[in-house]
Tab-separated table of C-alpha atoms in Angstrom:
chain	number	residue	atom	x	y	z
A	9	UNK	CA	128.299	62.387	83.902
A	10	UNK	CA	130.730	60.980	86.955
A	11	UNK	CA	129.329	61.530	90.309
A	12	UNK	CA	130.876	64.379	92.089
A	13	UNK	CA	129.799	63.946	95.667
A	14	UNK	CA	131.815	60.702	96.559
A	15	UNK	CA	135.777	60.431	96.194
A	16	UNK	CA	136.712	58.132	92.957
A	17	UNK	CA	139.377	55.453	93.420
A	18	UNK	CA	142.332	57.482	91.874
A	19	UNK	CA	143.375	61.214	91.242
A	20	UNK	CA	139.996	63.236	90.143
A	21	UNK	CA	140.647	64.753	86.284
A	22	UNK	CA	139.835	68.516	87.301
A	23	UNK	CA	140.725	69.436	83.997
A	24	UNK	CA	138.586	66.791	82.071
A	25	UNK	CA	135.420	68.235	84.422
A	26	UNK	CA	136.489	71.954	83.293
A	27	UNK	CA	135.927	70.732	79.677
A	28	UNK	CA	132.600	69.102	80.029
A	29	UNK	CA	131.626	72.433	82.037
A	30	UNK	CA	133.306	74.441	78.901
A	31	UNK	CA	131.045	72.117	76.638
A	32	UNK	CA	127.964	72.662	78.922
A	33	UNK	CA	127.946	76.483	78.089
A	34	UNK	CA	129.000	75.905	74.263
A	35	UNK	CA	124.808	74.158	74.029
A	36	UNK	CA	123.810	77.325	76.343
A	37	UNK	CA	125.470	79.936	73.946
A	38	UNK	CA	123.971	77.885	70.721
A	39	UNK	CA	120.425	77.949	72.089
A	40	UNK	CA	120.631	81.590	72.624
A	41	UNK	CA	118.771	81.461	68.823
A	42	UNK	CA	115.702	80.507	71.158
A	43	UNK	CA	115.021	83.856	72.138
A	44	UNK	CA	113.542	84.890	68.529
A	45	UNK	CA	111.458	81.636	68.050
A	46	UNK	CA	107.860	83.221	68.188
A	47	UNK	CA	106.410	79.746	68.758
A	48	UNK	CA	107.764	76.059	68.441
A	49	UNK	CA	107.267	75.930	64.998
A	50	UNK	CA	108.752	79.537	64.167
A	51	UNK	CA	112.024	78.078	63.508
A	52	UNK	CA	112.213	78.992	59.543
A	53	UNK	CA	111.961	82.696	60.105
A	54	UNK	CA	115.247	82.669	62.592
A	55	UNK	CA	117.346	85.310	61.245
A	56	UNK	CA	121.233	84.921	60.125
A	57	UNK	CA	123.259	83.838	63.006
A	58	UNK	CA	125.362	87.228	61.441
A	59	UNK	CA	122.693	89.470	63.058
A	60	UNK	CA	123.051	88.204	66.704
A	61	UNK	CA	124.632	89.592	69.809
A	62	UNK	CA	128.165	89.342	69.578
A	63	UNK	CA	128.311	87.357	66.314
A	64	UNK	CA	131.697	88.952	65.292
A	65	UNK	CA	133.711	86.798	67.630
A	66	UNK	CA	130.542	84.015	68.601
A	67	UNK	CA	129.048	82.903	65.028
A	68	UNK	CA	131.039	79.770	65.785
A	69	UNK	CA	128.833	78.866	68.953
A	70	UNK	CA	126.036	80.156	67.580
A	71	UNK	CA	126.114	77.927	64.515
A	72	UNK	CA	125.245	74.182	64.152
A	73	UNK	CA	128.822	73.049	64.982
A	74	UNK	CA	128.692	74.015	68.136
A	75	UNK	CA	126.253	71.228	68.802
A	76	UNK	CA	128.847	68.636	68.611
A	77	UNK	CA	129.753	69.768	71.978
A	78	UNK	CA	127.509	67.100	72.438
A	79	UNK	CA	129.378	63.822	71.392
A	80	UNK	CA	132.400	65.945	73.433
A	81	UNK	CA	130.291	64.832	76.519
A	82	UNK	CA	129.789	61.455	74.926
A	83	UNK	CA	133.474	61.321	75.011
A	84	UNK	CA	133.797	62.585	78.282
A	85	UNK	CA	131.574	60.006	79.755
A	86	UNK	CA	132.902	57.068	78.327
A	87	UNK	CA	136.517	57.967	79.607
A	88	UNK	CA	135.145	58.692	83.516
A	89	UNK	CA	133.108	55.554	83.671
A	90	UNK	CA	136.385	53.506	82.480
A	91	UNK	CA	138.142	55.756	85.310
A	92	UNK	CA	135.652	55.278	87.917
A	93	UNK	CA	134.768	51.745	87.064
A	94	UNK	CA	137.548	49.367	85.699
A	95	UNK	CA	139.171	48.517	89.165
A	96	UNK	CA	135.787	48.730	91.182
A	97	UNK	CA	133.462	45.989	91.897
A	98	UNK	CA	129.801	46.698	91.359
A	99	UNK	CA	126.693	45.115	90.965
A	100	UNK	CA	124.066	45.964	88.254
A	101	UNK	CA	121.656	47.531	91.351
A	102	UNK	CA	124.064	49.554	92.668
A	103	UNK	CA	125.259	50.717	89.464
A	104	UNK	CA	121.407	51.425	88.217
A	105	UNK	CA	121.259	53.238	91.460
A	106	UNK	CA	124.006	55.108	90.840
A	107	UNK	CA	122.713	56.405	87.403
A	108	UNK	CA	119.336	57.079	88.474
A	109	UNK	CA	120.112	59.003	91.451
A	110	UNK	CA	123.093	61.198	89.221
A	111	UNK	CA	120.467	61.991	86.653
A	112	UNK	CA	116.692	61.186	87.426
A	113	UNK	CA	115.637	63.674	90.032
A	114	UNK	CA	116.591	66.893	88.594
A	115	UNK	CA	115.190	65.550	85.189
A	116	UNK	CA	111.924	64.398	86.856
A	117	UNK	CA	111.909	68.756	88.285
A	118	UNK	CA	112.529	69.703	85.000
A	119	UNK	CA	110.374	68.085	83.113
A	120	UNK	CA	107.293	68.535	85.614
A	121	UNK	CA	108.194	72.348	85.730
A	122	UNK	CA	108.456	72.387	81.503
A	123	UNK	CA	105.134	70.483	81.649
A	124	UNK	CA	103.304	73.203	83.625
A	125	UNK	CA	104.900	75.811	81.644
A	126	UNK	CA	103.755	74.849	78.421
A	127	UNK	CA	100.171	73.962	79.418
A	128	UNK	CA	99.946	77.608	81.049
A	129	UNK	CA	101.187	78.589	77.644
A	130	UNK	CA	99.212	76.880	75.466
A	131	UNK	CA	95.986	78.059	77.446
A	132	UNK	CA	97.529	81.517	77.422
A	133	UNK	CA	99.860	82.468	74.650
A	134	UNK	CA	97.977	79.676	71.968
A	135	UNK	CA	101.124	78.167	70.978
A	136	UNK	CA	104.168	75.981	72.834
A	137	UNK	CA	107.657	77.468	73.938
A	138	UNK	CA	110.672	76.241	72.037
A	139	UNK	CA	109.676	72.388	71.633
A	140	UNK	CA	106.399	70.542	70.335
A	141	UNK	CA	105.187	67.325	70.181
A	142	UNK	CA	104.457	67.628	73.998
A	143	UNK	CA	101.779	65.353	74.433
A	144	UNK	CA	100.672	62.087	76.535
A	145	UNK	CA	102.966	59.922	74.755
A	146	UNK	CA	106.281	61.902	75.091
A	147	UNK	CA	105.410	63.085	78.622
A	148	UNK	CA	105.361	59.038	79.037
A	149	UNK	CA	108.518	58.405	77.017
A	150	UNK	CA	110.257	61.212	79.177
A	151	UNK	CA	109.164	60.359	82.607
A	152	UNK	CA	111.181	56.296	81.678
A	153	UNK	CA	113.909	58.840	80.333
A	154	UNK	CA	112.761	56.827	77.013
A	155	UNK	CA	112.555	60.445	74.949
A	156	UNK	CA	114.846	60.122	72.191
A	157	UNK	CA	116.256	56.604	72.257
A	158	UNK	CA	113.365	55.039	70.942
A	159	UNK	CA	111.442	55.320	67.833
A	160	UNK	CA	108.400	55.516	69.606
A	161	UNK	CA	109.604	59.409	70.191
A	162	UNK	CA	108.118	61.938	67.074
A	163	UNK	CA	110.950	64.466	67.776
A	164	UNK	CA	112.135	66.155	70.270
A	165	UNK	CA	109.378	67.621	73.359
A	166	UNK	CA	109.175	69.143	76.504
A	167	UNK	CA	113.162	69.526	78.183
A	168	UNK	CA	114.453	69.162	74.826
A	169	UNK	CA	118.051	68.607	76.203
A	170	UNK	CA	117.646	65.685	77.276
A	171	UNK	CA	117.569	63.448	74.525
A	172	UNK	CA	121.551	63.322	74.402
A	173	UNK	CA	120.920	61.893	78.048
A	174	UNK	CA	118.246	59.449	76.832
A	175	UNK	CA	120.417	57.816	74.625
A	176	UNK	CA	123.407	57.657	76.912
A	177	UNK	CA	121.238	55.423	79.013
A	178	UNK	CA	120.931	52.782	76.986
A	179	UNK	CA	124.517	53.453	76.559
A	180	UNK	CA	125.355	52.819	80.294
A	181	UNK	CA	123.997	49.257	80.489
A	182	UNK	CA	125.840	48.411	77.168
A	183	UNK	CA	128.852	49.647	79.377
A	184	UNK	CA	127.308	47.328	82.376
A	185	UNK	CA	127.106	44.709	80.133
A	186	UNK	CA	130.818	44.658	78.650
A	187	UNK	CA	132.402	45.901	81.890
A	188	UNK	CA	133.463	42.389	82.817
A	189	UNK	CA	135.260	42.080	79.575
A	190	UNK	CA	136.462	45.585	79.679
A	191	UNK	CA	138.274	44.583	83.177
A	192	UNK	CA	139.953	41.772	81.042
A	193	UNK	CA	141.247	43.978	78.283
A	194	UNK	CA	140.931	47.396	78.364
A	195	UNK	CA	141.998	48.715	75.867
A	196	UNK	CA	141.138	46.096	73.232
A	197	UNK	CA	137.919	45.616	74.404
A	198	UNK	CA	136.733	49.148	74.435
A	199	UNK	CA	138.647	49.971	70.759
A	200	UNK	CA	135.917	46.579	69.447
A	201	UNK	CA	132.785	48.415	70.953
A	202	UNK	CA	133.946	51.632	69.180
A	203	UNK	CA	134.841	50.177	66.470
A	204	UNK	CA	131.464	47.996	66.265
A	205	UNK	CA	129.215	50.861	67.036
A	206	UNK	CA	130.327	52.967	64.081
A	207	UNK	CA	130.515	50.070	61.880
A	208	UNK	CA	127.006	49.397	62.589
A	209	UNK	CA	125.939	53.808	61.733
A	210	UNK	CA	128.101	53.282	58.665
A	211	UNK	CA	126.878	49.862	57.401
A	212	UNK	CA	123.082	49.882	58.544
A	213	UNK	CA	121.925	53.575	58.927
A	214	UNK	CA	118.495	53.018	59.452
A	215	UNK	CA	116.791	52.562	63.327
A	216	UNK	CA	116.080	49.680	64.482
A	217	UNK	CA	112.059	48.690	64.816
A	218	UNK	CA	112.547	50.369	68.765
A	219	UNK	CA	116.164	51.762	68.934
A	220	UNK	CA	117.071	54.653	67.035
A	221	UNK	CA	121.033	54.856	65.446
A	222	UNK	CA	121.225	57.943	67.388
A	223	UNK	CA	122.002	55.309	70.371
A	224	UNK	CA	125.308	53.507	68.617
A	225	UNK	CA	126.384	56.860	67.601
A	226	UNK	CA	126.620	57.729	70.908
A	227	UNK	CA	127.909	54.457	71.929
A	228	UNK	CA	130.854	54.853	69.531
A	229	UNK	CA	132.193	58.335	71.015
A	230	UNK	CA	131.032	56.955	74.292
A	231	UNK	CA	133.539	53.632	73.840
A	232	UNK	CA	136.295	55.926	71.871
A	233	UNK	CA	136.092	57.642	75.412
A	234	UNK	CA	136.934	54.578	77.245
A	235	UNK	CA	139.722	53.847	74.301
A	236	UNK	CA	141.524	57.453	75.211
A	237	UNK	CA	141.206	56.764	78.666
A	238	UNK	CA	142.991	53.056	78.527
A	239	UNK	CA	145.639	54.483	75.999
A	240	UNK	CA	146.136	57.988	77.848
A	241	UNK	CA	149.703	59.334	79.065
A	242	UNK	CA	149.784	58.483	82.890
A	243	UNK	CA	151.843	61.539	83.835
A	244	UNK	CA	153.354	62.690	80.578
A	245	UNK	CA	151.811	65.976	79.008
A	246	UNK	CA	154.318	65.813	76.469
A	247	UNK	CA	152.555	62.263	75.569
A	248	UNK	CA	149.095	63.696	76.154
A	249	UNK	CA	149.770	66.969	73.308
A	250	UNK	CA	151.163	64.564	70.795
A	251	UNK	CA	147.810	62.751	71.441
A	252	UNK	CA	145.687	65.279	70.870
A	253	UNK	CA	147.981	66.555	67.959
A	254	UNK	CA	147.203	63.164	66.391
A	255	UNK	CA	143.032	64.080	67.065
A	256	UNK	CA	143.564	67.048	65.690
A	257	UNK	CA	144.896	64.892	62.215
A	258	UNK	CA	142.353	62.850	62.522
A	259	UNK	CA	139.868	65.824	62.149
A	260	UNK	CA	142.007	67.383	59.286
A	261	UNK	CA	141.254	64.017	57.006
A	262	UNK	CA	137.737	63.691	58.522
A	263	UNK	CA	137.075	67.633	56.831
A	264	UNK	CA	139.264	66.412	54.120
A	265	UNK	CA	137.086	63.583	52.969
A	266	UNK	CA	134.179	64.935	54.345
A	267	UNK	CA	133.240	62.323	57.072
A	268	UNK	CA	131.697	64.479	59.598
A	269	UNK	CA	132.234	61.559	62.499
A	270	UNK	CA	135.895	62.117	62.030
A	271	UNK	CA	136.104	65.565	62.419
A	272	UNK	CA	134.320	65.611	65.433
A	273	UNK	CA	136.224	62.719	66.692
A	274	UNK	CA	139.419	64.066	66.224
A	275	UNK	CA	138.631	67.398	67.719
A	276	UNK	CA	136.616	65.809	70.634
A	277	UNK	CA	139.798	63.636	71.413
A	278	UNK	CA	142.322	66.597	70.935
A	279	UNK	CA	140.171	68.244	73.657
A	280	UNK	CA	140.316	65.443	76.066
A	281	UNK	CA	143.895	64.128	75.433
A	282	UNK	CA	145.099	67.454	76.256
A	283	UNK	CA	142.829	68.457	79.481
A	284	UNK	CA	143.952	64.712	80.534
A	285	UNK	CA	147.519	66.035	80.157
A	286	UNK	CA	146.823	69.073	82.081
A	287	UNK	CA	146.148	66.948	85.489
A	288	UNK	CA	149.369	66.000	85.368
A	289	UNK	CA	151.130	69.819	85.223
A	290	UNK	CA	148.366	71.912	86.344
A	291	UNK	CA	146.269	70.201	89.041
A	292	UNK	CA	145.302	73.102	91.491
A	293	UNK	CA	144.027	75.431	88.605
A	294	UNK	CA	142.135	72.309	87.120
A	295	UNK	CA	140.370	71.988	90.877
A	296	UNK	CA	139.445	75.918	90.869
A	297	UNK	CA	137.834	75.436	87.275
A	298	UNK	CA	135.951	71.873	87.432
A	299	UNK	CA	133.256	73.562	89.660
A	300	UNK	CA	132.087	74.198	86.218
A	301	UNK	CA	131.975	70.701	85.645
A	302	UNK	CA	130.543	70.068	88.832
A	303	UNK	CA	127.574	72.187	87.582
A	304	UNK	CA	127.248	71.139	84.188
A	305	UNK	CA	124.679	68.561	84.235
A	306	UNK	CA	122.663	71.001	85.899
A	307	UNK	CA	123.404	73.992	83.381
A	308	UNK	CA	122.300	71.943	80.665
A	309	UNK	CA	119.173	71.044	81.812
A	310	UNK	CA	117.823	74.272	83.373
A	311	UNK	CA	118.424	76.930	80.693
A	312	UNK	CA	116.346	75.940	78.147
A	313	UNK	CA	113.784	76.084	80.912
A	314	UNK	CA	115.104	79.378	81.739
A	315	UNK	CA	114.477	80.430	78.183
A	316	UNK	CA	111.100	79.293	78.157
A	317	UNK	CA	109.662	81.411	81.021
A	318	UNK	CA	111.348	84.460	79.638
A	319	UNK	CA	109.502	84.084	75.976
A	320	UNK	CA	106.587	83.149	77.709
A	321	UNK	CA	106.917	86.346	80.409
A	322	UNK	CA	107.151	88.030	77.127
A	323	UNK	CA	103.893	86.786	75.480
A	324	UNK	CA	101.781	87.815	78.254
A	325	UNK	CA	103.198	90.593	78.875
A	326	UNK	CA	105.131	92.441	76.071
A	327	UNK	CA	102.395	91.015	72.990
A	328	UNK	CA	104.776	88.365	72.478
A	329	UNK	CA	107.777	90.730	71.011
A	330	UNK	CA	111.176	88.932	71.098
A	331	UNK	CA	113.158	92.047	70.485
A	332	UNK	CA	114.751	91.988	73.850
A	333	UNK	CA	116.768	89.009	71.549
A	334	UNK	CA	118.425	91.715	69.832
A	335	UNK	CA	120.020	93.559	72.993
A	336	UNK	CA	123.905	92.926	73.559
A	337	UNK	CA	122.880	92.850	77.123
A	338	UNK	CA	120.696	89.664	77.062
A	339	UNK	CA	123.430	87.495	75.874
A	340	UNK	CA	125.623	88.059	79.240
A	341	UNK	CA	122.032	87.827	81.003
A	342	UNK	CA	120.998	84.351	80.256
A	343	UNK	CA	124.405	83.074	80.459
A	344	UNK	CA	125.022	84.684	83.780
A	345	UNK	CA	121.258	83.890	85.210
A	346	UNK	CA	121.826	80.133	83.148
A	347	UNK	CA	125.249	79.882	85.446
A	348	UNK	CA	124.311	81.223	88.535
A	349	UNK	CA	120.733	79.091	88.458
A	350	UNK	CA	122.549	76.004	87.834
A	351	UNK	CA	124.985	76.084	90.427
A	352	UNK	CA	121.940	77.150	93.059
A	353	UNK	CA	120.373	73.563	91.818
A	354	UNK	CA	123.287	71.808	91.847
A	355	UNK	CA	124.214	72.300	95.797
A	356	UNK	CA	120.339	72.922	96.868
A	357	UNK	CA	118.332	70.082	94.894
A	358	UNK	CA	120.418	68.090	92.435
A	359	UNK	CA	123.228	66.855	94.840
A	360	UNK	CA	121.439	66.301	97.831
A	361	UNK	CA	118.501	64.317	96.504
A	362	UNK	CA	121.275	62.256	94.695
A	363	UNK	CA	122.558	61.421	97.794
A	364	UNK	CA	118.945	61.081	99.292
A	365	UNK	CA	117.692	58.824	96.172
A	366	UNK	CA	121.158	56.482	97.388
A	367	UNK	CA	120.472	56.439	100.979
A	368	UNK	CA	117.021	55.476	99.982
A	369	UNK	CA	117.558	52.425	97.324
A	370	UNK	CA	120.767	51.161	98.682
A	371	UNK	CA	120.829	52.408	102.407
A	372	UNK	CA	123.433	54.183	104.940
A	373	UNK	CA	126.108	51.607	104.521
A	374	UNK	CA	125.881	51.635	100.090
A	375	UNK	CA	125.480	55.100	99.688
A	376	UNK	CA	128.398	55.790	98.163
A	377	UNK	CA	128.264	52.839	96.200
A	378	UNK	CA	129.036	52.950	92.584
């Protein structure tokens, strides 16, 4: 995630912030499947994805592709931190600062609100809300934003979300770590740690004794990020279609031979390439629809939340019947309450206490530090 609330050294990619938005509400609209869990273990009895809202026109979102979305952020965040970084000096405080006060507080809210819900559940309803395993030692694991990277973690608890963050953190001070030989050679530096990452999935796919794969996974589309964003058309949408033609090739021989990595590659960089392209032909409608982006970080953290206080309104009060699932109406509900909730966090609580958490750690004169 870039940070939104301080200018970046060169033209903004409106359009690139549109997609991660656009990805933000692809995870909201696969989740919607939460509605029918009766507990957090009721997952075998989900019916067909054919038999929700919509399905006609939305089984795509609703089915386990749409959680690739995913590795598009992956993508997305390896290609602004090459943007926002490569010609900016920065120190490894200022930089941790950075990251913490982008991500931590709002996880910190969530996670203490998620905490309390499921305890009141528990005691009430007899059962948890979406998400298990929420004891002592993921609450731990979550509050060091530890949940998922490590293999200390039993699956995923609490905000589940947020393991896609978790392992992007560990992914960040790889970043750190290389950016001084990233500065050197760009492009050839970031096309090694791509290329190294996925070597590493393919040849050893087994965790490490603390680190799980998931976090070289995520380093590769992280580092293919930084590889579109070094070898990108400055200027040229022309360039930037025939770019994310060639993704979409890539994707055609990844179905073709049935390497999922490569599918999801080539789409995720046929996306980018081409909202990259837009900045350069459409820049004022890319600034009307990267609010969405703006909000993103946000949207994917509160509506699983969101979720959970509606199933658990609906224990305590409706004998725990989830047939309100089953309404066309609840679809455009959550995603509208999901939307609107998000962006009320984002400008009341998630930007200011980023730029609070800043003021604090690095003071007045650093705040806007990277």
């Amino acid at each position: 995630m870039s940070d939104t609330d301080r200018p970046l050294p060169v033209a903004r990619f409106y359009w690139v912030d549109a997609l991660r938005g656009v990805a933000a509400l692809a995870i909201v609209v696969l989740h919607y499947h939460h509605f029918y869990l009766a507990d957090a273990n009721d997952r075998p009895s989900l019916p067909d994805i054919t038999s929700f809202p919509f399905a006609s026109f939305l089984a795509p979102l609703y089915s386990p592709f749409a959680a690739n979305a995913v590795e598009l952020f992956w993508l997305i965040s390896g290609f602004v931190f090459v943007h926002v970084y490569l010609h900016r000096q920065t120190g490894a405080w200022p930089f941790a600062v950075a990251r913490f006060a982008r991500l931590y507080p709002l996880h910190f809210a969530t996670l203490i609100y998620v905490a309390l819900l499921q305890f009141i559940s528990i005691e009430v309803a007899g059962h948890w809300q979406v998400y298990g395993n929420n004891d002592a030692r993921h609450f731990v694991l979550h509050l060091f934003m530890a949940s998922n990277w490590t293999s200390l973690s039993r699956g995923l608890s609490f905000n589940g979300p947020i393991w896609s963050v978790s392992l992007e953190i560990v992914v960040y001070a790889m970043f750190f770590v290389a950016l001084h030989f990233i500065r050197k050679a760009p492009l050839l530096v970031s096309l090694c740690l791509c290329a190294a990452s996925w070597i590493w999935v393919a040849w050893h796919p087994v965790d490490l004794p603390l680190v799980r794969l998931g976090v070289f996974e995520c380093a590769g589309y992280f580092f293919l990020g930084a590889v579109l964003y070094c070898a990108r058309p400055h200027g040229h949408f022309g360039r930037a279609l025939a770019l994310g033609v060639a993704g979409l090739l890539l994707s055609i021989v990844g179905f073709r031979v049935g390497v999922d990595h490569l599918l999801v590659a080539g789409l995720a960089v046929a996306f980018l390439a081409v909202a990259a392209g837009l900045d350069s032909v459409a820049t004022q409608s890319g600034k009307r629809l990267s609010a969405l982006g703006d909000i993103s970080y946000s949207l994917y953290l509160v509506h699983v939340p969101l979720q959970m206080t509606v199933l658990l309104f609906a224990d305590v009060f409706f004998d725990g019947s989830r047939q309100f699932a089953e309404s066309y109406l609840t679809l455009p509900t959550y995603v509208a309450a999901s939307v609107l909730l998000a962006y009320a966090i984002f400008h009341w609580y998630e930007r200011p206490l980023g730029r609070m958490s800043k003021r604090a750690l690095l003071g007045r004169k650093k705040q806007f530090s990277p």
